[in-house]
Amino acid sequence: MIYAVIMAGGSGTRFWPRSTKELPKQFLSLFGEGTMIQNTARRVESMIPQENILVVTNDNYLDIVKDQLPSVPEENIIGEPVAKNTAPCVAIAAQLLYKKDPEAVMVVLPADHHIEDPDAFKRYLTSAVEKAKSGSNLVTIGIEPDRPETGYGYIQGDDSGSEKVSGNDIYSVKAFKEKPDLDTAKQFIKEGNYYWNSGMFIWSAKTILDEFSKHLPDMYKLIEQANDGLYEDQHKESIDQFYHSCESISIDYGIMEHAREVFVVPGEFGWNDVGSWTAVYDLGEKDDSGNVINTDASTLSETTNSYAYSKSGKMISLVGLDNVAVVETDDAILVCKLDKAQNVKDIVEQLKSNDQFKKFL
């Protein structure tokens, strides 16, 4: 059986002030109908039924997930007591699935990505699932780059040859690369066998647990200790004990960079990790001046290539501006240059450090 594991524990700090600690980015509707987590679940529903979806989220968001994904069984929604990055999330989900189905194949998906062409995405995903089923293989989906991007990590594929699985090329992975500087990113594009790291992974539950035993043995011991309690009355207690005891590390650093049987399926399906307000602007419908306006009440004069959003319906007027984002909510107003939108997280850190301003988070 194929299962989806949706990672939905992030805080979405780069999307303040719309994304808050009560309602972070993955639970917002940023593009058309549906929230980001709803669209993540919806795009795989023809391959993976809702009862085979697990959601790993923060304890504070359990009720939101239940409300937004009512078809996902409540017992499939796992609450994290503390944020510990992606490896513990994958470990707990793998253990739960392996106990339920020793032949389970996991499709691990971030909750907050945008995909323009879900049908194309499913075709690449089908190839990844078939490869994962065929052996002790760790498979990731890489994105065919269309520019030298410095904001993404890269996957280097083995350019000596590929295999065809369900009509798509699959390459062995030579290396995972950190976010590069611009010159390095240009070199990656020139070489042609580098792909953006999408953060989507496919493998069997047994295979990834075996990799934990090799590369993160302390975490593996902890998940084994939690095993019995996961299926008894101590379910939540066992999960909490595991999270409080394990280290904080990503699945990329902890497993993928060290494992041997790692493969990448390069794909093109309109992927965006929606990492900042710049992404919302890039994906939005623009007027003749390159502006994206998400409010019914706005006036513009000599303003170009800018983004505006109002939750309250207040009039937003922009005069003589270029490359600017204006985001208004009930409690706060953000004004920033679009090309500096990644730095919104710095504002959030300032708010966290000031007791007087924490109420705006």
Coordinates of C-alpha atoms in Angstrom, one line a residue:
M1 CA 0.0 0.0 0.0
I2 CA 1.1 3.6 -0.7
Y3 CA 0.8 6.2 2.1
A4 CA 1.3 9.9 2.2
V5 CA 3.1 11.6 5.1
I6 CA 2.4 15.3 5.1
M7 CA 4.8 17.4 7.1
A8 CA 2.8 20.3 8.5
G9 CA 4.6 21.5 11.6
G10 CA 6.3 24.6 10.2
S11 CA 5.8 28.1 11.6
G12 CA 5.9 30.0 8.3
T13 CA 7.8 33.0 9.7
R14 CA 8.5 34.5 6.3
F15 CA 4.8 35.0 5.7
W16 CA 4.2 37.2 8.7
P17 CA 1.8 39.0 9.3
R18 CA -0.6 36.6 7.5
S19 CA 1.1 33.6 8.9
T20 CA 1.0 33.6 12.7
K21 CA 1.7 31.2 15.5
E22 CA -2.1 30.5 15.7
L23 CA -2.5 29.9 11.9
P24 CA 0.8 29.4 10.0
K25 CA 1.3 29.3 6.3
Q26 CA 0.3 25.7 5.6
F27 CA -3.2 26.4 6.8
L28 CA -3.7 29.6 4.7
S29 CA -5.3 29.9 1.3
L30 CA -2.8 31.8 -0.8
F31 CA -3.7 30.6 -4.3
G32 CA -7.3 30.3 -5.3
E33 CA -9.4 27.7 -3.6
G34 CA -8.2 25.5 -0.7
T35 CA -5.5 26.0 1.9
M36 CA -2.0 24.8 1.2
I37 CA -2.4 21.6 3.2
Q38 CA -5.8 20.8 1.6
N39 CA -4.2 21.2 -1.8
T40 CA -1.3 19.0 -0.9
A41 CA -3.7 16.2 0.2
R42 CA -6.0 16.8 -2.8
R43 CA -3.3 16.5 -5.5
V44 CA -2.4 12.9 -4.5
E45 CA -6.0 11.6 -3.8
S46 CA -6.2 9.7 -7.0
M47 CA -3.2 7.7 -6.0
I48 CA -3.5 7.7 -2.2
P49 CA -6.9 7.5 -0.4
Q50 CA -7.5 10.0 2.5
E51 CA -7.4 7.1 5.0
N52 CA -3.8 6.4 3.9
I53 CA -2.7 10.0 4.7
L54 CA -0.7 10.7 7.9
V55 CA -0.2 14.3 8.9
V56 CA 2.6 15.2 11.3
T57 CA 2.0 18.7 12.8
N58 CA 2.6 20.7 16.0
D59 CA 0.3 19.8 19.0
N60 CA -1.1 23.3 18.7
Y61 CA -2.5 22.7 15.2
L62 CA -4.2 19.3 15.7
D63 CA -7.7 20.8 15.7
I64 CA -6.9 22.9 12.6
V65 CA -5.8 19.8 10.7
K66 CA -8.9 17.9 11.8
D67 CA -11.0 20.8 10.5
Q68 CA -9.2 21.3 7.2
L69 CA -8.8 17.6 6.4
P70 CA -12.0 16.0 7.8
S71 CA -11.6 12.8 5.6
V72 CA -8.2 12.0 7.2
P73 CA -8.8 9.6 10.2
E74 CA -8.1 11.4 13.5
E75 CA -5.7 8.6 14.6
N76 CA -3.6 9.5 11.5
I77 CA -2.9 13.0 12.7
I78 CA 0.2 13.1 14.9
G79 CA 1.1 15.9 17.2
E80 CA 4.7 17.0 17.8
P81 CA 5.2 18.5 21.3
V82 CA 8.3 20.3 20.1
A83 CA 9.8 21.1 16.7
K84 CA 12.7 18.9 15.9
N85 CA 13.2 19.3 12.1
T86 CA 12.2 16.6 9.6
A87 CA 14.1 13.4 10.6
P88 CA 12.1 12.8 13.8
C89 CA 8.9 13.4 11.8
V90 CA 9.9 10.8 9.2
A91 CA 11.0 8.3 11.9
I92 CA 7.8 8.4 13.9
A93 CA 5.7 8.1 10.7
A94 CA 7.8 5.2 9.4
Q95 CA 7.5 3.3 12.6
L96 CA 3.7 3.8 12.7
L97 CA 3.3 2.7 9.1
Y98 CA 5.7 -0.3 9.3
K99 CA 3.8 -1.7 12.3
K100 CA 0.6 -1.3 10.4
D101 CA 1.9 -2.5 7.0
P102 CA 5.4 -4.0 6.7
E103 CA 5.3 -3.3 3.0
A104 CA 4.2 0.3 3.2
V105 CA 5.6 2.8 0.8
M106 CA 5.8 6.3 2.1
V107 CA 5.4 9.5 0.0
V108 CA 6.8 12.3 2.2
L109 CA 5.5 15.7 1.3
P110 CA 5.8 19.2 2.7
A111 CA 2.4 20.7 3.4
D112 CA 3.2 24.2 2.0
H113 CA 4.4 23.7 -1.6
H114 CA 2.5 24.9 -4.7
I115 CA 2.3 22.8 -7.9
E116 CA 0.8 24.2 -11.1
D117 CA 0.4 20.9 -12.9
P118 CA -0.7 18.2 -10.5
D119 CA -1.3 15.7 -13.3
A120 CA 2.3 16.0 -14.4
F121 CA 3.4 15.7 -10.8
K122 CA 1.5 12.5 -10.3
R123 CA 3.3 11.0 -13.4
Y124 CA 6.7 11.7 -11.9
L125 CA 5.5 10.5 -8.5
T126 CA 4.3 7.2 -10.0
S127 CA 7.9 6.6 -11.3
A128 CA 9.3 7.4 -7.9
V129 CA 6.9 5.0 -6.2
E130 CA 7.8 2.2 -8.6
K131 CA 11.5 2.7 -8.0
A132 CA 11.0 2.7 -4.2
K133 CA 9.1 -0.6 -4.5
S134 CA 11.8 -2.3 -6.5
G135 CA 14.4 -2.5 -3.8
S136 CA 15.9 -0.7 -0.8
N137 CA 15.9 2.6 -2.6
L138 CA 15.6 6.1 -1.3
V139 CA 14.0 8.3 -4.0
T140 CA 13.6 12.0 -4.2
I141 CA 12.0 14.3 -6.8
G142 CA 14.3 16.9 -8.2
I143 CA 13.1 20.0 -10.1
E144 CA 14.5 20.8 -13.5
P145 CA 16.0 24.3 -12.9
D146 CA 15.1 27.1 -15.2
R147 CA 17.5 29.7 -13.7
P148 CA 20.6 29.8 -11.4
E149 CA 18.7 29.9 -8.1
T150 CA 20.6 30.6 -4.9
G151 CA 17.7 30.0 -2.6
Y152 CA 17.4 26.2 -3.1
G153 CA 19.7 23.3 -2.3
Y154 CA 20.7 21.1 -5.3
I155 CA 20.8 17.4 -6.1
Q156 CA 23.7 16.3 -8.4
G157 CA 22.6 13.4 -10.6
D158 CA 24.9 10.8 -12.1
D159 CA 25.2 11.9 -15.7
S160 CA 26.7 8.6 -16.8
G161 CA 23.2 7.3 -17.6
S162 CA 19.7 6.9 -16.4
E163 CA 17.0 4.2 -16.3
K164 CA 13.4 4.6 -17.4
V165 CA 10.7 3.8 -14.9
S166 CA 7.1 4.3 -15.9
G167 CA 8.3 6.5 -18.7
N168 CA 10.5 8.9 -16.7
D169 CA 14.2 9.1 -16.3
I170 CA 15.7 8.2 -12.9
Y171 CA 19.4 8.9 -12.0
S172 CA 21.6 7.8 -9.2
V173 CA 22.4 10.7 -6.8
K174 CA 26.1 11.7 -6.6
A175 CA 25.7 14.4 -4.0
F176 CA 23.4 16.8 -2.3
K177 CA 24.7 20.4 -2.5
E178 CA 24.0 23.3 -0.1
K179 CA 22.4 26.5 -1.4
P180 CA 25.1 27.9 -3.7
D181 CA 26.3 31.4 -4.4
L182 CA 25.4 32.8 -7.8
D183 CA 28.5 31.8 -9.6
T184 CA 28.2 28.2 -8.4
A185 CA 24.5 28.1 -9.3
K186 CA 25.4 29.2 -12.8
Q187 CA 28.0 26.4 -13.0
F188 CA 25.4 23.9 -11.9
I189 CA 23.0 25.0 -14.7
K190 CA 25.9 24.8 -17.2
E191 CA 26.7 21.3 -16.2
G192 CA 23.1 20.2 -16.6
N193 CA 22.9 17.4 -14.2
Y194 CA 21.8 19.4 -11.1
Y195 CA 18.3 19.7 -9.9
W196 CA 16.6 21.7 -7.2
N197 CA 15.9 19.8 -4.0
S198 CA 12.2 19.7 -3.6
G199 CA 12.1 18.1 -0.2
M200 CA 9.8 15.3 -1.4
F201 CA 10.9 11.8 -0.7
I202 CA 9.6 8.3 -1.5
W203 CA 10.7 5.0 0.1
S204 CA 9.4 2.0 1.9
A205 CA 8.9 2.3 5.7
K206 CA 11.3 -0.7 6.2
T207 CA 14.0 0.8 4.0
I208 CA 14.0 4.2 5.8
L209 CA 14.0 2.6 9.2
D210 CA 17.0 0.5 8.2
E211 CA 18.7 3.7 7.1
F212 CA 18.0 5.3 10.5
S213 CA 19.6 2.3 12.2
K214 CA 22.8 2.9 10.1
H215 CA 23.1 6.7 10.1
L216 CA 21.1 7.9 13.1
P217 CA 21.4 5.0 15.5
D218 CA 20.5 6.9 18.6
M219 CA 17.3 8.1 17.1
Y220 CA 16.6 4.6 15.9
K221 CA 17.0 3.2 19.4
L222 CA 14.5 5.9 20.7
I223 CA 11.9 5.0 18.0
E224 CA 12.3 1.3 18.9
Q225 CA 11.8 2.1 22.6
A226 CA 8.6 4.1 21.7
N227 CA 7.3 1.3 19.5
D228 CA 5.2 -0.7 22.0
G229 CA 3.6 2.4 23.4
L230 CA 2.6 3.7 20.0
Y231 CA -0.1 1.0 19.8
E232 CA -1.3 1.0 23.3
D233 CA -2.8 3.5 25.7
Q234 CA 0.5 5.3 26.0
H235 CA 0.4 6.4 22.3
K236 CA 0.7 10.2 22.9
E237 CA 3.1 9.7 25.9
S238 CA 5.4 7.6 23.7
I239 CA 5.4 10.2 20.9
D240 CA 6.2 13.0 23.4
Q241 CA 9.0 11.0 25.1
F242 CA 10.6 10.3 21.7
Y243 CA 10.5 13.9 20.6
H244 CA 11.8 15.3 23.9
S245 CA 14.7 12.8 23.8
C246 CA 15.8 12.8 20.1
E247 CA 18.1 15.3 18.4
S248 CA 16.9 18.0 16.0
I249 CA 18.2 17.2 12.5
S250 CA 16.8 17.2 8.9
I251 CA 16.3 14.0 6.9
D252 CA 18.7 15.5 4.3
Y253 CA 21.6 15.8 6.7
G254 CA 20.8 12.8 8.8
I255 CA 20.1 10.2 6.2
M256 CA 20.1 11.3 2.5
E257 CA 23.7 12.7 2.4
H258 CA 25.1 9.4 3.8
A259 CA 22.9 6.7 2.2
R260 CA 24.1 4.7 -0.8
E261 CA 21.0 3.7 -2.8
V262 CA 19.7 7.2 -3.5
F263 CA 17.9 8.2 -6.7
V264 CA 16.4 11.3 -8.2
V265 CA 13.5 11.7 -10.6
P266 CA 13.9 15.0 -12.4
G267 CA 10.5 16.6 -13.0
E268 CA 8.8 19.7 -14.5
F269 CA 5.4 20.4 -13.0
G270 CA 5.3 24.1 -12.0
W271 CA 6.8 23.6 -8.5
N272 CA 7.3 26.4 -6.0
D273 CA 8.2 26.0 -2.4
V274 CA 6.5 29.3 -1.6
G275 CA 9.3 30.4 0.6
S276 CA 8.4 34.1 0.9
W277 CA 6.0 36.8 -0.3
T278 CA 8.1 37.0 -3.5
A279 CA 6.8 33.6 -4.4
V280 CA 3.2 34.7 -3.9
Y281 CA 3.9 37.7 -6.2
D282 CA 5.6 35.5 -8.8
L283 CA 2.7 33.1 -8.9
G284 CA 0.0 35.8 -8.9
E285 CA -2.0 37.2 -11.8
K286 CA -0.3 40.5 -12.8
D287 CA -1.9 43.7 -14.2
D288 CA -0.3 45.6 -17.1
S289 CA 2.2 47.2 -14.8
G290 CA 3.3 43.9 -13.2
N291 CA 1.3 44.4 -10.0
V292 CA -0.5 41.6 -8.1
I293 CA -3.3 43.1 -6.0
N294 CA -5.2 40.8 -3.6
T295 CA -7.7 43.2 -2.3
D296 CA -11.0 44.6 -3.6
A297 CA -10.2 48.2 -2.5
S298 CA -7.0 49.6 -4.1
T299 CA -5.7 52.6 -6.1
L300 CA -2.4 52.7 -7.8
S301 CA -0.4 55.5 -9.3
E302 CA 3.0 55.0 -11.0
T303 CA 3.4 51.7 -9.2
T304 CA 5.0 48.7 -10.8
N305 CA 6.0 45.1 -10.0
S306 CA 4.5 45.2 -6.6
Y307 CA 2.2 43.1 -4.3
A308 CA -0.7 44.2 -2.1
Y309 CA -3.0 42.3 0.2
S310 CA -5.6 43.4 2.7
K311 CA -7.5 41.2 5.1
S312 CA -9.7 43.9 6.5
G313 CA -10.8 45.4 3.2
K314 CA -9.2 48.7 4.0
M315 CA -8.3 50.8 1.0
I316 CA -4.6 50.3 0.0
S317 CA -3.1 53.1 -2.2
L318 CA 0.4 52.8 -3.6
V319 CA 2.1 55.8 -5.3
G320 CA 5.4 55.9 -7.1
L321 CA 6.6 52.5 -5.9
D322 CA 8.4 49.5 -7.5
N323 CA 9.3 46.1 -6.2
V324 CA 7.3 46.5 -2.9
A325 CA 5.0 44.2 -0.9
V326 CA 2.3 45.6 1.3
V327 CA 0.5 43.1 3.5
E328 CA -2.3 44.3 5.9
T329 CA -4.0 42.2 8.5
D330 CA -6.2 42.9 11.6
D331 CA -3.2 43.4 13.8
A332 CA -0.2 44.4 11.6
I333 CA 1.0 46.0 8.4
L334 CA 4.2 44.8 6.6
V335 CA 5.9 46.9 4.0
C336 CA 9.1 45.5 2.4
K337 CA 10.9 45.3 -0.9
L338 CA 10.0 42.1 -2.7
D339 CA 13.6 41.2 -3.3
K340 CA 14.2 41.4 0.5
A341 CA 11.1 39.4 1.5
Q342 CA 13.2 36.5 2.9
N343 CA 14.3 38.9 5.7
V344 CA 10.7 39.1 7.1
K345 CA 11.9 36.2 9.4
D346 CA 14.2 38.8 11.0
I347 CA 11.2 40.9 12.0
V348 CA 9.6 37.8 13.5
E349 CA 12.7 37.2 15.6
Q350 CA 12.6 40.8 16.8
L351 CA 8.9 40.4 17.8
K352 CA 9.8 37.2 19.7
S353 CA 12.5 39.0 21.7
N354 CA 10.2 41.8 22.8
D355 CA 7.5 40.8 25.3
Q356 CA 5.5 43.9 24.4
F357 CA 5.3 42.8 20.7
K358 CA 4.8 39.0 21.1
K359 CA 1.1 39.6 20.8
F360 CA 1.6 40.4 17.1
L361 CA 3.1 37.0 16.3

